[in-house]
Tab-separated table of C-alpha atoms in Angstrom:
chain	number	residue	atom	x	y	z
A	1	MET	CA	-0.102	0.105	0.037
A	2	SER	CA	2.571	2.413	0.849
A	3	VAL	CA	4.541	2.113	-2.370
A	4	GLN	CA	1.135	2.915	-3.677
A	5	GLU	CA	1.128	5.905	-1.825
A	6	LEU	CA	4.507	6.894	-2.586
A	7	ALA	CA	3.216	7.011	-6.392
A	8	GLN	CA	0.089	9.150	-5.439
A	9	ILE	CA	1.799	11.734	-3.951
A	10	SER	CA	5.131	11.291	-6.852
A	11	ALA	CA	2.595	12.406	-9.667
A	12	LYS	CA	0.610	14.818	-7.311
A	13	TYR	CA	3.818	16.948	-7.093
A	14	GLY	CA	5.182	15.570	-10.595
A	15	ARG	CA	2.542	17.410	-12.520
A	16	ASN	CA	2.544	20.739	-10.473
A	17	LEU	CA	5.079	23.005	-12.299
A	18	SER	CA	5.636	24.945	-9.237
A	19	LEU	CA	7.295	22.072	-7.565
A	20	VAL	CA	8.455	19.317	-9.948
A	21	GLN	CA	10.166	20.445	-13.532
A	22	GLY	CA	10.597	17.692	-15.967
A	23	ALA	CA	12.512	14.557	-14.739
A	24	GLY	CA	13.817	16.861	-11.658
A	25	GLY	CA	13.268	15.951	-8.268
A	26	ASN	CA	13.146	12.190	-6.825
A	27	THR	CA	11.174	10.385	-4.016
A	28	SER	CA	11.276	7.293	-2.267
A	29	TYR	CA	9.638	4.721	0.555
A	30	LYS	CA	11.592	2.285	2.925
A	31	CYS	CA	9.795	-0.701	3.641
A	32	TYR	CA	12.266	-2.018	6.902
A	33	GLN	CA	10.231	-4.869	7.096
A	34	SER	CA	11.390	-6.157	3.669
A	35	ASP	CA	14.180	-4.750	3.680
A	36	CYS	CA	13.412	-2.710	0.608
A	37	MET	CA	13.505	0.897	-0.464
A	38	TRP	CA	11.668	1.760	-3.560
A	39	ILE	CA	13.440	5.419	-5.589
A	40	LYS	CA	12.219	7.281	-8.995
A	41	ALA	CA	14.627	6.022	-11.544
A	42	SER	CA	17.245	8.355	-13.028
A	43	GLY	CA	15.466	10.171	-15.758
A	44	LYS	CA	11.784	9.382	-15.460
A	45	TRP	CA	9.539	11.929	-14.259
A	46	LEU	CA	7.450	12.013	-10.791
A	47	GLY	CA	4.632	13.060	-13.151
A	48	ASN	CA	4.216	9.573	-14.472
A	49	ALA	CA	4.176	7.484	-11.471
A	50	LEU	CA	0.386	6.029	-11.588
A	51	ASN	CA	0.868	5.549	-15.309
A	52	GLU	CA	4.456	3.671	-15.404
A	53	ASN	CA	6.692	1.939	-13.544
A	54	ILE	CA	9.352	4.667	-12.637
A	55	PHE	CA	10.465	3.037	-9.001
A	56	ILE	CA	13.190	1.138	-8.508
A	57	PRO	CA	13.494	-1.578	-5.057
A	58	LEU	CA	16.550	-1.772	-3.958
A	59	LYS	CA	18.386	-4.008	-1.091
A	60	LEU	CA	18.298	-1.117	2.239
A	61	SER	CA	20.981	-2.921	4.208
A	62	GLU	CA	23.268	-3.850	1.474
A	63	LEU	CA	23.205	0.076	-0.132
A	64	LYS	CA	23.625	1.115	3.745
A	65	ARG	CA	26.493	-1.408	3.945
A	66	SER	CA	28.200	-0.095	0.583
A	67	PHE	CA	27.439	3.290	1.202
A	68	LEU	CA	29.024	3.319	4.421
A	69	LEU	CA	31.594	1.361	3.874
A	70	GLU	CA	33.014	3.138	0.456
A	71	PRO	CA	34.814	6.115	0.594
A	72	THR	CA	33.021	9.123	-0.408
A	73	SER	CA	34.573	9.616	-3.694
A	74	SER	CA	33.280	6.303	-4.931
A	75	LEU	CA	29.467	6.306	-3.566
A	76	ASP	CA	28.227	7.920	-6.726
A	77	HIS	CA	29.888	5.115	-8.652
A	78	HIS	CA	28.646	2.528	-7.000
A	79	VAL	CA	24.812	3.961	-7.482
A	80	MET	CA	25.260	4.560	-11.417
A	81	GLU	CA	26.575	1.177	-11.505
A	82	HIS	CA	23.596	-0.497	-9.910
A	83	THR	CA	22.076	-2.124	-12.098
A	84	VAL	CA	18.710	-4.256	-11.912
A	85	GLU	CA	15.922	-6.174	-14.373
A	86	SER	CA	14.338	-3.110	-15.717
A	87	GLY	CA	17.706	-1.756	-17.089
A	88	LEU	CA	16.812	1.391	-15.088
A	89	ARG	CA	19.435	3.343	-12.850
A	90	PRO	CA	18.592	4.697	-9.751
A	91	SER	CA	18.420	8.067	-8.969
A	92	ILE	CA	21.722	9.797	-8.610
A	93	GLU	CA	20.118	11.063	-5.026
A	94	THR	CA	19.931	6.911	-4.110
A	95	SER	CA	22.666	7.646	-0.935
A	96	MET	CA	20.477	10.640	0.565
A	97	HIS	CA	17.721	8.759	0.484
A	98	ALA	CA	19.087	5.458	1.935
A	99	LEU	CA	21.187	7.068	4.299
A	100	LEU	CA	18.241	9.120	5.661
A	101	PRO	CA	15.728	7.011	7.844
A	102	HIS	CA	12.471	8.281	7.206
A	103	LYS	CA	10.039	5.814	5.731
A	104	PHE	CA	9.276	8.641	2.962
A	105	VAL	CA	11.751	11.450	1.459
A	106	VAL	CA	10.446	13.558	-1.099
A	107	HIS	CA	13.030	16.192	-2.758
A	108	LEU	CA	11.480	19.014	-4.810
A	109	HIS	CA	12.554	21.816	-6.742
A	110	SER	CA	10.049	24.354	-5.656
A	111	THR	CA	10.573	27.515	-7.489
A	112	SER	CA	9.312	29.630	-4.131
A	113	VAL	CA	11.737	27.846	-2.133
A	114	LEU	CA	14.460	28.268	-4.971
A	115	ALA	CA	13.781	32.101	-4.965
A	116	TRP	CA	15.211	32.422	-1.751
A	117	LEU	CA	18.000	29.889	-1.738
A	118	VAL	CA	19.711	31.347	-5.044
A	119	GLN	CA	20.520	34.185	-2.978
A	120	LYS	CA	23.336	35.018	-0.550
A	121	ASN	CA	22.635	35.908	2.783
A	122	ILE	CA	19.544	34.780	3.180
A	123	GLU	CA	19.804	32.831	6.809
A	124	SER	CA	18.163	35.070	8.823
A	125	ASN	CA	14.976	36.295	6.701
A	126	ILE	CA	14.423	31.936	6.189
A	127	ALA	CA	14.605	31.828	9.665
A	128	GLY	CA	12.103	34.387	10.440
A	129	ARG	CA	9.785	32.471	8.183
A	130	LEU	CA	10.424	28.762	9.774
A	131	THR	CA	9.834	29.524	13.043
A	132	GLY	CA	8.904	26.930	15.104
A	133	LEU	CA	9.611	24.152	12.365
A	134	HIS	CA	12.441	21.572	12.443
A	135	TRP	CA	15.039	22.763	9.340
A	136	CYS	CA	18.499	23.185	8.291
A	137	LEU	CA	20.405	25.022	5.698
A	138	ILE	CA	22.768	22.982	3.698
A	139	ASP	CA	25.769	24.920	1.342
A	140	TYR	CA	25.725	24.387	-2.303
A	141	VAL	CA	27.602	20.778	-3.505
A	142	LYS	CA	27.948	18.759	-5.978
A	143	PRO	CA	24.273	16.277	-6.073
A	144	GLY	CA	25.311	12.760	-4.811
A	145	ALA	CA	27.401	10.972	-2.137
A	146	ALA	CA	28.992	14.791	-1.660
A	147	LEU	CA	25.353	16.324	-0.829
A	148	THR	CA	24.918	13.237	1.550
A	149	GLU	CA	27.813	13.588	3.238
A	150	SER	CA	27.117	17.457	4.073
A	151	ILE	CA	23.380	16.654	4.942
A	152	LEU	CA	24.523	14.039	7.247
A	153	ASN	CA	27.042	15.924	9.422
A	154	THR	CA	24.448	18.966	9.272
A	155	ILE	CA	21.097	17.402	10.263
A	156	LYS	CA	19.671	16.670	13.877
A	157	GLN	CA	17.296	14.314	14.730
A	158	ASP	CA	14.025	16.034	14.610
A	159	THR	CA	15.151	18.002	11.095
A	160	ASN	CA	12.463	17.103	8.583
A	161	ILE	CA	12.923	20.330	6.414
A	162	ILE	CA	16.508	19.919	4.449
A	163	LEU	CA	16.952	23.134	2.282
A	164	LEU	CA	19.705	23.218	-0.337
A	165	LYS	CA	21.349	25.772	-1.470
A	166	ASN	CA	21.118	26.600	-5.462
A	167	HIS	CA	19.180	23.221	-5.443
A	168	GLY	CA	15.666	21.997	-3.815
A	169	VAL	CA	14.373	21.188	-0.795
A	170	VAL	CA	13.947	17.898	1.122
A	171	ILE	CA	11.222	16.713	3.270
A	172	LEU	CA	11.300	13.889	5.286
A	173	GLY	CA	8.670	12.193	7.290
A	174	LYS	CA	7.197	8.931	8.459
A	175	SER	CA	3.680	8.637	6.702
A	176	VAL	CA	2.530	10.905	3.353
A	177	THR	CA	0.105	12.416	5.410
A	178	GLU	CA	3.299	14.191	7.393
A	179	ILE	CA	4.942	14.652	4.061
A	180	GLU	CA	1.821	16.758	2.460
A	181	GLN	CA	1.503	19.137	5.565
A	182	LEU	CA	5.151	19.744	5.451
A	183	VAL	CA	4.903	20.823	1.948
A	184	ARG	CA	2.167	22.938	1.994
A	185	GLU	CA	3.838	24.486	5.369
A	186	VAL	CA	6.964	25.601	3.522
A	187	GLU	CA	5.207	26.460	0.563
A	188	SER	CA	2.866	28.435	2.467
A	189	ARG	CA	6.199	30.397	4.389
A	190	LEU	CA	8.551	30.825	1.648
A	191	TYR	CA	5.539	31.471	-0.707
A	192	CYS	CA	6.980	34.515	-3.269
A	193	PRO	CA	4.566	35.660	-5.553
A	194	LYS	CA	5.952	36.409	-9.541
A	195	ARG	CA	6.163	40.014	-10.550
A	196	SER	CA	3.999	40.999	-13.539
A	197	THR	CA	5.914	41.289	-17.164
A	198	THR	CA	4.971	43.394	-19.933
A	199	PRO	CA	5.393	44.314	-22.190
A	200	TYR	CA	3.980	41.016	-24.533
A	201	ALA	CA	6.666	39.274	-26.226
A	202	ASN	CA	7.023	40.523	-30.256
A	203	ILE	CA	5.813	36.929	-31.864
A	204	ALA	CA	6.261	38.324	-35.290
A	205	ASN	CA	9.859	39.560	-34.736
A	206	LEU	CA	10.379	35.981	-33.102
A	207	LEU	CA	8.921	34.358	-35.877
A	208	ALA	CA	10.904	36.035	-38.712
A	209	LEU	CA	14.190	35.495	-37.254
A	210	SER	CA	13.803	31.610	-36.382
A	211	ALA	CA	12.391	31.062	-39.790
A	212	GLY	CA	14.305	28.029	-41.374
A	213	SER	CA	16.834	27.325	-38.344
A	214	ASP	CA	17.051	25.130	-34.840
A	215	TYR	CA	14.935	27.350	-33.081
A	216	ARG	CA	10.888	28.170	-32.013
A	217	LEU	CA	9.286	29.774	-29.765
A	218	PRO	CA	8.800	28.266	-26.362
A	219	SER	CA	5.810	25.959	-25.344
A	220	TYR	CA	5.389	28.066	-22.409
A	221	PRO	CA	4.390	32.081	-22.889
A	222	ASP	CA	5.647	32.576	-19.327
A	223	ILE	CA	9.151	31.735	-20.467
A	224	HIS	CA	9.367	35.005	-22.570
A	225	SER	CA	9.844	36.963	-19.365
A	226	LEU	CA	13.384	35.824	-18.993
A	227	ALA	CA	14.003	38.283	-21.978
A	228	LEU	CA	11.128	40.862	-21.147
A	229	ASN	CA	11.605	41.265	-17.576
A	230	LYS	CA	14.885	43.392	-16.932
A	231	ASN	CA	15.857	42.109	-13.851
A	232	SER	CA	15.279	38.498	-15.027
A	233	TYR	CA	17.338	39.086	-18.334
A	234	ARG	CA	19.741	40.504	-16.053
A	235	THR	CA	20.457	37.822	-14.118
A	236	ALA	CA	20.131	34.688	-16.560
A	237	LYS	CA	22.373	35.986	-18.449
A	238	LYS	CA	25.361	36.066	-15.735
A	239	GLY	CA	25.470	32.251	-15.000
A	240	PRO	CA	23.113	29.325	-13.815
A	241	LEU	CA	21.818	29.086	-10.502
A	242	PHE	CA	21.425	25.497	-9.941
A	243	PRO	CA	22.440	21.832	-11.529
A	244	ASP	CA	19.309	21.270	-13.450
A	245	GLN	CA	19.881	24.346	-15.766
A	246	VAL	CA	23.180	23.328	-16.562
A	247	VAL	CA	22.693	19.629	-17.357
A	248	PHE	CA	19.848	20.259	-19.564
A	249	LEU	CA	19.694	24.132	-20.626
A	250	GLY	CA	23.542	24.512	-20.748
A	251	GLU	CA	26.393	25.959	-19.073
A	252	SER	CA	25.151	30.096	-19.767
A	253	ILE	CA	22.172	31.633	-22.008
A	254	LYS	CA	23.217	33.514	-25.049
A	255	THR	CA	21.495	36.578	-26.738
A	256	ILE	CA	19.855	36.301	-30.342
A	257	THR	CA	22.130	37.057	-32.948
A	258	LYS	CA	21.203	36.239	-36.361
A	259	SER	CA	24.457	34.479	-37.092
A	260	ILE	CA	23.192	32.056	-33.680
A	261	VAL	CA	20.209	31.268	-34.999
A	262	LYS	CA	21.253	30.342	-38.376
A	263	ASP	CA	24.582	28.288	-37.236
A	264	LYS	CA	23.568	24.609	-38.003
A	265	ASN	CA	26.698	23.131	-35.756
A	266	PRO	CA	24.683	21.805	-32.645
A	267	VAL	CA	28.200	21.212	-30.894
A	268	ASN	CA	27.550	25.691	-31.048
A	269	SER	CA	24.042	25.574	-30.872
A	270	PRO	CA	22.789	27.203	-27.012
A	271	GLN	CA	19.698	25.714	-25.778
A	272	MET	CA	17.973	28.583	-25.248
A	273	LEU	CA	18.170	32.135	-26.719
A	274	LEU	CA	17.505	35.815	-25.600
A	275	MET	CA	16.276	38.744	-26.951
A	276	GLU	CA	16.251	42.069	-24.693
A	277	GLY	CA	12.243	43.365	-24.887
A	278	LYS	CA	11.531	41.057	-27.640
A	279	GLY	CA	11.107	37.507	-25.932
A	280	VAL	CA	12.785	33.740	-25.995
A	281	LEU	CA	13.710	31.054	-28.454
A	282	ILE	CA	14.160	27.602	-28.042
A	283	ASN	CA	16.265	25.187	-29.260
A	284	LYS	CA	14.354	22.638	-31.256
A	285	HIS	CA	16.705	20.147	-29.799
A	286	VAL	CA	15.665	20.711	-26.492
A	287	CYS	CA	13.994	18.085	-24.258
A	288	LYS	CA	10.373	18.313	-23.004
A	289	THR	CA	12.337	18.189	-19.368
A	290	GLY	CA	14.767	21.430	-20.497
A	291	GLU	CA	11.750	23.395	-21.366
A	292	GLN	CA	10.479	22.544	-18.256
A	293	LEU	CA	13.106	23.682	-16.575
A	294	ALA	CA	13.275	27.067	-18.528
A	295	TYR	CA	9.672	27.425	-17.468
A	296	GLY	CA	11.159	27.024	-13.635
A	297	LEU	CA	13.970	29.058	-14.651
A	298	SER	CA	11.615	32.043	-15.455
A	299	SER	CA	9.405	31.472	-12.529
A	300	VAL	CA	12.263	31.855	-9.851
A	301	LEU	CA	14.054	34.932	-11.553
A	302	LEU	CA	10.479	36.712	-11.453
A	303	LYS	CA	9.947	35.428	-7.635
A	304	LEU	CA	13.250	37.196	-6.588
A	305	PRO	CA	12.289	40.215	-5.034
A	306	GLU	CA	13.713	44.250	-5.959
A	307	LYS	CA	16.668	43.887	-3.988
A	308	HIS	CA	18.494	40.781	-4.300
A	309	VAL	CA	22.443	39.314	-4.317
A	310	ILE	CA	22.659	36.474	-6.599
A	311	ARG	CA	24.939	33.249	-5.477
A	312	TYR	CA	25.581	31.662	-9.178
A	313	LEU	CA	26.804	28.119	-9.825
A	314	SER	CA	30.911	28.620	-10.325
A	315	ASP	CA	33.069	27.672	-12.900
A	316	SER	CA	34.190	24.679	-10.968
A	317	GLU	CA	30.860	23.158	-9.786
A	318	ILE	CA	29.141	23.728	-13.456
A	319	MET	CA	32.393	21.672	-15.073
A	320	GLU	CA	31.479	18.718	-11.685
A	321	LEU	CA	28.103	18.247	-13.687
A	322	THR	CA	28.984	18.871	-17.606
A	323	ASN	CA	31.708	16.236	-16.762
A	324	TRP	CA	29.635	13.666	-14.604
A	325	ASP	CA	28.606	10.493	-16.196
A	326	ALA	CA	25.643	10.037	-14.248
A	327	GLU	CA	24.202	13.475	-15.574
A	328	THR	CA	24.942	12.125	-18.568
A	329	TYR	CA	23.096	9.290	-18.603
A	330	ARG	CA	20.048	11.303	-16.808
A	331	HIS	CA	20.034	13.625	-19.566
A	332	SER	CA	20.025	10.983	-22.208
A	333	MET	CA	17.124	9.045	-21.082
A	334	THR	CA	14.757	12.549	-20.926
A	335	SER	CA	16.246	13.190	-24.390
A	336	SER	CA	13.852	11.626	-26.614
A	337	ILE	CA	10.755	12.982	-24.648
């Protein structure tokens, strides 16, 4: 029954673009009686949990033993190479899920929460809003084994909300009901409204510019705010804010020029192009996860306060993600979707 509950809550959150974009996020359920942990497979969509087999059963005691005995540097390799009959691989975050004792672990990429977590020096502001809750704040580290180690070194026995800078939120609970209550509480307390965006995108101009090229209009009109809102435009151009942005949208976002639009070399073709005051073009090869992440990015930037200081991913942090086989695999699993 609890596996079905996991599927239901996964689908519920996975179909909410304010909480999960594309193949992002992950969930798990532990059944200690059968020594089994069910976890979302890498590259699968939480939103498909009720109509597709997206979960992998893993031997919990063996996972814990392996993770605790092996050096930190090899934990990701152990997870990535873990094979199952379905041919699917467990989530990159398997070590985190396995070593947290809670029955249910839900990791989301909430746009309201991320609007806080991509800013510098937000501890005091968050603390005031989360008074009375059991939470902790984790500095950004590469997803996977390094993040697991950082979490285990920080959390207390009663912690059930983990905020990950430049990444997302992890909710812990003994039941689906507890998870849902905590998600509602966090979303309510850290809620950030979107700023309005004017003017509208210049569709005619964008269509004329992209005619005969590998670029198209975005499926989500809100994505145009990345070029229409001055603060969003300035922030988006400076660098990536969270890991999935790097994996699915590239290391940087470029400004539209005729030469870039007409370039037929896929190696040099940016995933997304911005034309200030006009709108956005999306590369035709961008998968649905990438486009939903563009929507998520546009939402996060519209939810930032007028006065803010952004903490961008560093060059070395970007390099860790672009040269990581586990993320390459996850991207390949979603590229056809």
